[in-house]
PDB file of C-alpha atoms in Angstrom:
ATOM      1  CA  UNK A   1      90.520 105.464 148.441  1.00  0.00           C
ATOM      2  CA  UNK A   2      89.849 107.182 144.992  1.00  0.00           C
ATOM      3  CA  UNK A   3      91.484 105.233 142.860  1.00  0.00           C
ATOM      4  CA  UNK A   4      93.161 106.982 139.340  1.00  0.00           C
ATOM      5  CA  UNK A   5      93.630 105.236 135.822  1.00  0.00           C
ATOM      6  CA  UNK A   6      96.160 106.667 133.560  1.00  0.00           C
ATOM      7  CA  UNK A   7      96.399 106.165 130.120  1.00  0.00           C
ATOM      8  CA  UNK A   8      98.247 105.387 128.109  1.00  0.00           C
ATOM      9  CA  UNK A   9     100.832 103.174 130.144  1.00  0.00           C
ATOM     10  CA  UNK A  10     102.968 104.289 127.798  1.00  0.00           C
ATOM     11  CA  UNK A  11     103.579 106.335 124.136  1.00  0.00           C
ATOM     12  CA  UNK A  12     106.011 106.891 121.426  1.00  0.00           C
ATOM     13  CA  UNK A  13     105.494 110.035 118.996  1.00  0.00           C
ATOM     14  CA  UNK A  14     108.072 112.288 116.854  1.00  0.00           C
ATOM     15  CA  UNK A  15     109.548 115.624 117.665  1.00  0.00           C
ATOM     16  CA  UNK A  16     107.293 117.812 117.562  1.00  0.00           C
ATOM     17  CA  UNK A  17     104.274 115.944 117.725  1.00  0.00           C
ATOM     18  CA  UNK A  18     101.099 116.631 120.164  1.00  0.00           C
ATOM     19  CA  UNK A  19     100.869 114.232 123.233  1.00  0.00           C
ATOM     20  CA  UNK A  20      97.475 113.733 124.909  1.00  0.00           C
ATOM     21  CA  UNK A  21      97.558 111.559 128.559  1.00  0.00           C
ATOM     22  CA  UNK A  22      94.889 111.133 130.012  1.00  0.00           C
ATOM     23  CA  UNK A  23      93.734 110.461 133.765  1.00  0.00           C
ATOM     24  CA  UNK A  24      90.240 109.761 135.418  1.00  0.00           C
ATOM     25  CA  UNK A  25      89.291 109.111 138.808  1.00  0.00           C
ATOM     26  CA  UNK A  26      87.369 106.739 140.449  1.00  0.00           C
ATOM     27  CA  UNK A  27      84.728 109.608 141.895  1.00  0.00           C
ATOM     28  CA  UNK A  28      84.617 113.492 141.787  1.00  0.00           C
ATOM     29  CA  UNK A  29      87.599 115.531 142.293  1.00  0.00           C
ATOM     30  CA  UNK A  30      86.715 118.599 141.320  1.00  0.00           C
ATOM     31  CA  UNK A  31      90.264 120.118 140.053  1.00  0.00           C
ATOM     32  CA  UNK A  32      92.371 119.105 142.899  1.00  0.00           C
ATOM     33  CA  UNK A  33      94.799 117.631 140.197  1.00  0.00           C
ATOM     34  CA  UNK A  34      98.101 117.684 139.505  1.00  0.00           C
ATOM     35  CA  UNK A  35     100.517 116.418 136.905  1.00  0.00           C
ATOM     36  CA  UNK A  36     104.295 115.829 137.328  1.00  0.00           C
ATOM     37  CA  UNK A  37     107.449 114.513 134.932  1.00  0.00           C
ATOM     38  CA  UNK A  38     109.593 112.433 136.581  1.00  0.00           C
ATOM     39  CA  UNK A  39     113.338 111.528 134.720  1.00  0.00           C
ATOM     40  CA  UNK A  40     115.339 108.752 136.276  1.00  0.00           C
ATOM     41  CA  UNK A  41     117.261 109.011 139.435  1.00  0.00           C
ATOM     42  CA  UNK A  42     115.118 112.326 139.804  1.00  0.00           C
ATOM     43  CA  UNK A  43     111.818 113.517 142.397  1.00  0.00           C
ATOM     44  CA  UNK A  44     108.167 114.509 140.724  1.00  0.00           C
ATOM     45  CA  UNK A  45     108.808 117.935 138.894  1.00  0.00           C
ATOM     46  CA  UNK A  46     105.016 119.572 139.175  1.00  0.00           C
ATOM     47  CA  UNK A  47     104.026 120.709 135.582  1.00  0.00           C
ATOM     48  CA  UNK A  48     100.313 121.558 135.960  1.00  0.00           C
ATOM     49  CA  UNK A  49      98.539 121.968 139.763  1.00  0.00           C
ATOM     50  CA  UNK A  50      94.365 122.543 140.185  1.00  0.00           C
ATOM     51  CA  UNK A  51      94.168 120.596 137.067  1.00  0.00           C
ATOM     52  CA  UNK A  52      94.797 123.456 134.239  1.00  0.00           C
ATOM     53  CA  UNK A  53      97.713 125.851 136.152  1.00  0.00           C
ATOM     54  CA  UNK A  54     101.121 125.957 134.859  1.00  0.00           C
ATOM     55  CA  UNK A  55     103.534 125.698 137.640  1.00  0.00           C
ATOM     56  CA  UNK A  56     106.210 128.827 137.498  1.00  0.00           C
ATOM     57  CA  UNK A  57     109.068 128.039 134.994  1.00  0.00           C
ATOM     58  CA  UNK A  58     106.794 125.598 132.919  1.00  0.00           C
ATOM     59  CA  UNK A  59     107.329 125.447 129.739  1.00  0.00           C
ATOM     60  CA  UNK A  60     103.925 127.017 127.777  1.00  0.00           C
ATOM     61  CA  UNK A  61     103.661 123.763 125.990  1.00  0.00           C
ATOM     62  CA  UNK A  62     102.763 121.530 128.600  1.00  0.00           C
ATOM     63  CA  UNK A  63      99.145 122.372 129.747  1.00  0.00           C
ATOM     64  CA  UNK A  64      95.894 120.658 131.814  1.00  0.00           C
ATOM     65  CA  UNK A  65      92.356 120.467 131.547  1.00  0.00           C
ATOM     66  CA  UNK A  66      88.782 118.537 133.134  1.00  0.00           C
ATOM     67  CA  UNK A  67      87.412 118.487 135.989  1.00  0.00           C
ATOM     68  CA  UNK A  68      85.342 115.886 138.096  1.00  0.00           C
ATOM     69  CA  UNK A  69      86.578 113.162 136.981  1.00  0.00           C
ATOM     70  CA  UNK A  70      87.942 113.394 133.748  1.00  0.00           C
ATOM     71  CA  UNK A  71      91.399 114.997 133.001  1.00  0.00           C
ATOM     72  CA  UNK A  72      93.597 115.987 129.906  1.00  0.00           C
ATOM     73  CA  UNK A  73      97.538 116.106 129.807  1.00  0.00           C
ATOM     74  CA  UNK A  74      98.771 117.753 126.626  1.00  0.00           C
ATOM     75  CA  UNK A  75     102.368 118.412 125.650  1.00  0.00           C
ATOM     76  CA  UNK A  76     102.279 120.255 122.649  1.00  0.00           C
ATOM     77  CA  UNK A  77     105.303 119.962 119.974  1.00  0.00           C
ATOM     78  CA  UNK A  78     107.022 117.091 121.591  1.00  0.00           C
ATOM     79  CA  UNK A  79     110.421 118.599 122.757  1.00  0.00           C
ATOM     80  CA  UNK A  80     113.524 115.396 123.488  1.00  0.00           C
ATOM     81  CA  UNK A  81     113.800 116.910 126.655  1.00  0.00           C
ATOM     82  CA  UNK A  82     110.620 115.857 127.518  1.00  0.00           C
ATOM     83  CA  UNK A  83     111.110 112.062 127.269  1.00  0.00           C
ATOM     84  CA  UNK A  84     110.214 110.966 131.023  1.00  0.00           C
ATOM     85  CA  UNK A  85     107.156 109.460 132.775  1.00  0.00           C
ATOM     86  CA  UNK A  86     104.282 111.423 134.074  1.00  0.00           C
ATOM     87  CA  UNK A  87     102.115 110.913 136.693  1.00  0.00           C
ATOM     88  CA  UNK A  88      98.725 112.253 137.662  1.00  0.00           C
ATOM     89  CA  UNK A  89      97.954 112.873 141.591  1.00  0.00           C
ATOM     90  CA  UNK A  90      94.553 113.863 143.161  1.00  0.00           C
ATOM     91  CA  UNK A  91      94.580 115.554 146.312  1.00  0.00           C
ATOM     92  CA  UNK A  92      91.177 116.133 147.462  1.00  0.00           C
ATOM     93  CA  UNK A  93      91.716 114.212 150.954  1.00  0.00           C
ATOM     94  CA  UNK A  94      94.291 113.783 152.201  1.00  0.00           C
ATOM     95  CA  UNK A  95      94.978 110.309 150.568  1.00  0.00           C
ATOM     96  CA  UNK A  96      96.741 111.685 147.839  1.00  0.00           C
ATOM     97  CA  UNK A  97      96.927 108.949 145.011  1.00  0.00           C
ATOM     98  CA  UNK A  98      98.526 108.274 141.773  1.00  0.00           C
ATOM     99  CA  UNK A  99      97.888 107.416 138.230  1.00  0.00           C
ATOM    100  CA  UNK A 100     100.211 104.505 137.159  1.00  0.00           C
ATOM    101  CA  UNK A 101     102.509 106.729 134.883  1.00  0.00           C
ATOM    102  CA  UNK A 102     102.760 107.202 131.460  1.00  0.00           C
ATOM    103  CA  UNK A 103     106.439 106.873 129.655  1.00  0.00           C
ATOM    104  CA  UNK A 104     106.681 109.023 126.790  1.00  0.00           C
ATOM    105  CA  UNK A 105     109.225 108.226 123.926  1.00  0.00           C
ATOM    106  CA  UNK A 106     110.312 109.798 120.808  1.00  0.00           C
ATOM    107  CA  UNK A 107     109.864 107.535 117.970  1.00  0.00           C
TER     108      UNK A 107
ATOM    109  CA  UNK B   1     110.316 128.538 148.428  1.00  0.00           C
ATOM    110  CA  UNK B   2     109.290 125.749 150.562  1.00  0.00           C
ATOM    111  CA  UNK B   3     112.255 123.228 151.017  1.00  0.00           C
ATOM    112  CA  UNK B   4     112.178 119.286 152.374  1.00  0.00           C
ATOM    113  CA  UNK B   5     114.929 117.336 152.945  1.00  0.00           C
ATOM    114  CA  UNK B   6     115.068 113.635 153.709  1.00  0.00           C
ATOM    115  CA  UNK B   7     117.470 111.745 155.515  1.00  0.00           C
ATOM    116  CA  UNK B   8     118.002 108.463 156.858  1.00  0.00           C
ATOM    117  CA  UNK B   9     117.899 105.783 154.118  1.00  0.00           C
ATOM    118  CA  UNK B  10     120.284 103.227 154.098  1.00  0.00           C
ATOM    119  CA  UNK B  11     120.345  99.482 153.928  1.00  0.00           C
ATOM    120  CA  UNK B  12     119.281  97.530 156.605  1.00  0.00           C
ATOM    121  CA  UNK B  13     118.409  93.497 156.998  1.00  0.00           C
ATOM    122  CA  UNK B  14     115.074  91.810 156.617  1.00  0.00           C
ATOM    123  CA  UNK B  15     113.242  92.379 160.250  1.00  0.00           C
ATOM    124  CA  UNK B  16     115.311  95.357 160.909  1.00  0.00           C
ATOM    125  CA  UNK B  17     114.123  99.770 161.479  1.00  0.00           C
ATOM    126  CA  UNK B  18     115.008 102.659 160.416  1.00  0.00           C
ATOM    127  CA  UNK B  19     113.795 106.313 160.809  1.00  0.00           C
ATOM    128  CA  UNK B  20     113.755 108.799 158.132  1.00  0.00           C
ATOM    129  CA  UNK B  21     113.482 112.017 158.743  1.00  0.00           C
ATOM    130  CA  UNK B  22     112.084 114.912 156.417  1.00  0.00           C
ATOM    131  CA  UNK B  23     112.937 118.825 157.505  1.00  0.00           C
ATOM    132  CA  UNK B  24     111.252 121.035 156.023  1.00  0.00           C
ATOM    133  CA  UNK B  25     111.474 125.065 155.744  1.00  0.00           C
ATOM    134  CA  UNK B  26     110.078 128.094 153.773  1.00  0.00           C
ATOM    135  CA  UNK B  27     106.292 127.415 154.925  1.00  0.00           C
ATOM    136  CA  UNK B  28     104.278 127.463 158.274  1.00  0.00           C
ATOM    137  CA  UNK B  29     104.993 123.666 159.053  1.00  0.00           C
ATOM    138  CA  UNK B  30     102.041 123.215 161.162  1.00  0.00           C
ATOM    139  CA  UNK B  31      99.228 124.216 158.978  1.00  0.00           C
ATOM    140  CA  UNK B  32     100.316 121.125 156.120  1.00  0.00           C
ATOM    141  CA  UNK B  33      99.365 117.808 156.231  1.00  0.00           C
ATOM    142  CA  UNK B  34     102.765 115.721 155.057  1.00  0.00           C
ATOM    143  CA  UNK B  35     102.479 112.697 153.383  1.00  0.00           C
ATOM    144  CA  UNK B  36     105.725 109.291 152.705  1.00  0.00           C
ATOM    145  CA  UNK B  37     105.285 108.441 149.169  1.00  0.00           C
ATOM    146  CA  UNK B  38     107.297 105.698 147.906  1.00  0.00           C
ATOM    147  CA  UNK B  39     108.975 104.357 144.270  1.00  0.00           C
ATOM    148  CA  UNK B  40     110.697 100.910 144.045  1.00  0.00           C
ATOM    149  CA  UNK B  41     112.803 100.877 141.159  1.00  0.00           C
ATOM    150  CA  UNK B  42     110.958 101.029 137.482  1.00  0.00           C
ATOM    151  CA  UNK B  43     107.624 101.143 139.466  1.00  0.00           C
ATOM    152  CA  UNK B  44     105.102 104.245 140.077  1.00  0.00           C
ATOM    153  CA  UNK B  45     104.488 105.797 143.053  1.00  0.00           C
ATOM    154  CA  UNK B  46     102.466 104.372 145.972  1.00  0.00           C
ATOM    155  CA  UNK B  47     101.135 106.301 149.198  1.00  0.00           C
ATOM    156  CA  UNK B  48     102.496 105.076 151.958  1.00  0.00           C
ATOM    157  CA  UNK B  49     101.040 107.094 154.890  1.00  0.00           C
ATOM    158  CA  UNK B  50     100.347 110.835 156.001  1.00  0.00           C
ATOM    159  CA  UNK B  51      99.940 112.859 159.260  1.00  0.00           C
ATOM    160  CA  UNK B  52      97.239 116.000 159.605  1.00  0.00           C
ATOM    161  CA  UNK B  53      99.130 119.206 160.063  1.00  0.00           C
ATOM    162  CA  UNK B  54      98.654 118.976 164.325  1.00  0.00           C
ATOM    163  CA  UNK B  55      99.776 115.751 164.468  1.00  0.00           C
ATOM    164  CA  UNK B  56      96.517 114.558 165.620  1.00  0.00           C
ATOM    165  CA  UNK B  57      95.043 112.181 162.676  1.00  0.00           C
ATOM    166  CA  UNK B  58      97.519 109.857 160.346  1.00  0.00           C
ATOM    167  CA  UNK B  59      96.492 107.006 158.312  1.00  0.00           C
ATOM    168  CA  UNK B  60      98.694 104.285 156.449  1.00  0.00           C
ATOM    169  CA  UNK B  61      98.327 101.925 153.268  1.00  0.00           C
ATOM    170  CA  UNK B  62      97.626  98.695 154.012  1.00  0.00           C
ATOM    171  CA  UNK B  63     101.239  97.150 153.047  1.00  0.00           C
ATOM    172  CA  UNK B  64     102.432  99.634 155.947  1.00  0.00           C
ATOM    173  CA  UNK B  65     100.376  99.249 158.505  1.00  0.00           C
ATOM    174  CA  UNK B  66     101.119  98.108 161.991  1.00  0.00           C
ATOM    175  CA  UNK B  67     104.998  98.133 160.926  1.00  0.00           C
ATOM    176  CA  UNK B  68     105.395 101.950 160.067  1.00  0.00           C
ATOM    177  CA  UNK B  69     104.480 105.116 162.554  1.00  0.00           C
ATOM    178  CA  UNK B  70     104.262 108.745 160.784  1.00  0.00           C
ATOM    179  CA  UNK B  71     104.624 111.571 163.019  1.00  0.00           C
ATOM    180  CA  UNK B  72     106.053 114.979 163.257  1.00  0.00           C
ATOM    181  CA  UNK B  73     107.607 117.627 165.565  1.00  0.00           C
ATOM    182  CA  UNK B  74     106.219 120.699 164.369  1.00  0.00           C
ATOM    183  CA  UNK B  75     108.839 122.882 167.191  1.00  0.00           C
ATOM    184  CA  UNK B  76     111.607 121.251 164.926  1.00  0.00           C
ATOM    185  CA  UNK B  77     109.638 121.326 161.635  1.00  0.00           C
ATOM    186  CA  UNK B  78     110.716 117.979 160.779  1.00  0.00           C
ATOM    187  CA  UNK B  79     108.593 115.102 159.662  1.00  0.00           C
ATOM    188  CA  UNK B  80     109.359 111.461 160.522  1.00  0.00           C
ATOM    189  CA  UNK B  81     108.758 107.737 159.588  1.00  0.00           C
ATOM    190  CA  UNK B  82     109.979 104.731 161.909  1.00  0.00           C
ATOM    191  CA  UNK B  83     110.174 101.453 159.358  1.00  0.00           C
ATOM    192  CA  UNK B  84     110.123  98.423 161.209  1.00  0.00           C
ATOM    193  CA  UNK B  85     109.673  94.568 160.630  1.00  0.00           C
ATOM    194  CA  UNK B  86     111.093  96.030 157.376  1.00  0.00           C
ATOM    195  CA  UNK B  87     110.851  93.520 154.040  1.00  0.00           C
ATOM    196  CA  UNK B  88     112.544  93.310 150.995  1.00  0.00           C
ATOM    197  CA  UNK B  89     109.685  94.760 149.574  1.00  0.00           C
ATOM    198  CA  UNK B  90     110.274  98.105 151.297  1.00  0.00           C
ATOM    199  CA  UNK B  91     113.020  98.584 149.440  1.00  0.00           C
ATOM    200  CA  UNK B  92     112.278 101.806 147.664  1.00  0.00           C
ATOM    201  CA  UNK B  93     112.916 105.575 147.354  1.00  0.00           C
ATOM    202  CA  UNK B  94     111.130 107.398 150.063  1.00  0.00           C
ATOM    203  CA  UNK B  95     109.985 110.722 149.363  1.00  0.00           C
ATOM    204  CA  UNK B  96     108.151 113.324 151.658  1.00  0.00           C
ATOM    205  CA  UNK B  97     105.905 115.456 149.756  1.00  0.00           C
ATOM    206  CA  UNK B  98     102.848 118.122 150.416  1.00  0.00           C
ATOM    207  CA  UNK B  99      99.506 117.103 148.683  1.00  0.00           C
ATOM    208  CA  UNK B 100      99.285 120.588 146.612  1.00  0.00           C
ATOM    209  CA  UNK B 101     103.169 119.637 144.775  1.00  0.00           C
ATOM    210  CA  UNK B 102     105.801 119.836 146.974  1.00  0.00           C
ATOM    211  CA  UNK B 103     108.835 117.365 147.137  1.00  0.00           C
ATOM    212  CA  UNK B 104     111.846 116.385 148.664  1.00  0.00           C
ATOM    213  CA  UNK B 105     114.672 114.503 146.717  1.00  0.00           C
ATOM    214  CA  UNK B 106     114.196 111.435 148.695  1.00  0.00           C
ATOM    215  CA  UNK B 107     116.241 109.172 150.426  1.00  0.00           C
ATOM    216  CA  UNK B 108     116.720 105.102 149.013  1.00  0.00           C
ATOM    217  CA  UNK B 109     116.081 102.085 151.454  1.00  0.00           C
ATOM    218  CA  UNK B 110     117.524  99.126 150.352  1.00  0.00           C
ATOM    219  CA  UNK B 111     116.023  95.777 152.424  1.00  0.00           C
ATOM    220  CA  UNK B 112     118.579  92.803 151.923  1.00  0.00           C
ATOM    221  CA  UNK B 113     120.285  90.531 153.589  1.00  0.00           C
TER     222      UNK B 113
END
């Protein structure tokens, strides 16, 4: 299984602030990455797919980047709406997999 | 827009089954693998199993295996997952997703006696 380590567990940062997660895998992925918010009581929302696409009805200020291995999550000027955990997935076989979530704050 | 819709959570004693059921619409069901993902409460999300678009291949994570069956019924376009020998440690959300993004809203198992 390729296994995916997210970091950080968790963050806290002020309103407006630029939040960087980050997410490698455990062998070569190419981009077949995505990235999700999930709020309590509620399913994955896909943000980002193929690593660096904004999903349709994204806000601009979330966006992706890497490839192989390495990958970037970036929400820029931390909105409070966007307190929730995110998760990266890879889905280059069909044992998709999971980072272990990031839960972002505002300080 | 491509639509899935679980059903059949509920709670159900240690040792017991239950079958949930994920329909699905607004794609060509056959031609996606569908995968059971999993959340216990204030955890992340674990795999549990998925079945190749014809039905033909499915594999299952390890604390699944030999107790839970994926398959599908791609006439019906509806996706299934018998739980049995179910633990307390099944006790989670179940969601049925598509590897490229797509979710359902999932359905809650709760294992207790």
């Amino acid at each position: 299984d390729i296994q995916m380590t997210q970091s950080p567990s968790s963050l806290s940062a002020s309103v407006g602030d630029r939040v960087t997660i980050t997410c490698q895998a455990s062998q070569d992925i190419t981009n077949y990455l995505n990235w999700y918010q999930q709020k309590p009581g509620k399913a994955p929302k896909l943000l980002i797919y193929d690593a660096s696409n904004l999903e349709t009805g994204v806000p601009s200020r979330f966006s992706g980047s890497g490839s192989g291995t390495d990958f970037t999550f970036t929400i820029n000027s931390l909105q409070p709406e966007d307190i929730a955990t995110y998760y990266c997935q890879q889905y280059e076989n069909l044992l998709v997999t999971f980072g272990g979530g990031t839960k972002v704050e505002i300080k | 827009e491509v639509q899935l819709l679980e059903s059949g959570g509920g709670l159900v004693q240690p040792g017991g089954s239950l079958r949930l059921s994920c329909a699905a619409s607004g794609l060509t069901f056959n031609t996606y693998a569908l995968t059971w993902v999993r959340q216990a409460a204030g955890k992340g999300l674990e795999w549990v199993s998925v079945i190749t678009g014809s039905g033909g291949s499915s594999y299952y994570a390890a604390s699944v295996k030999g107790r839970f069956t994926i398959s599908r019924d791609n006439s019906k376009n509806t996706l299934y997952l018998q739980m049995n020998s179910l633990r307390a440690e099944d006790t989670a959300v179940y969601y049925c997703m598509i590897g490229e993004g797509v979710w359902g809203q999932g359905t809650t198992v709760t294992v207790s006696s």
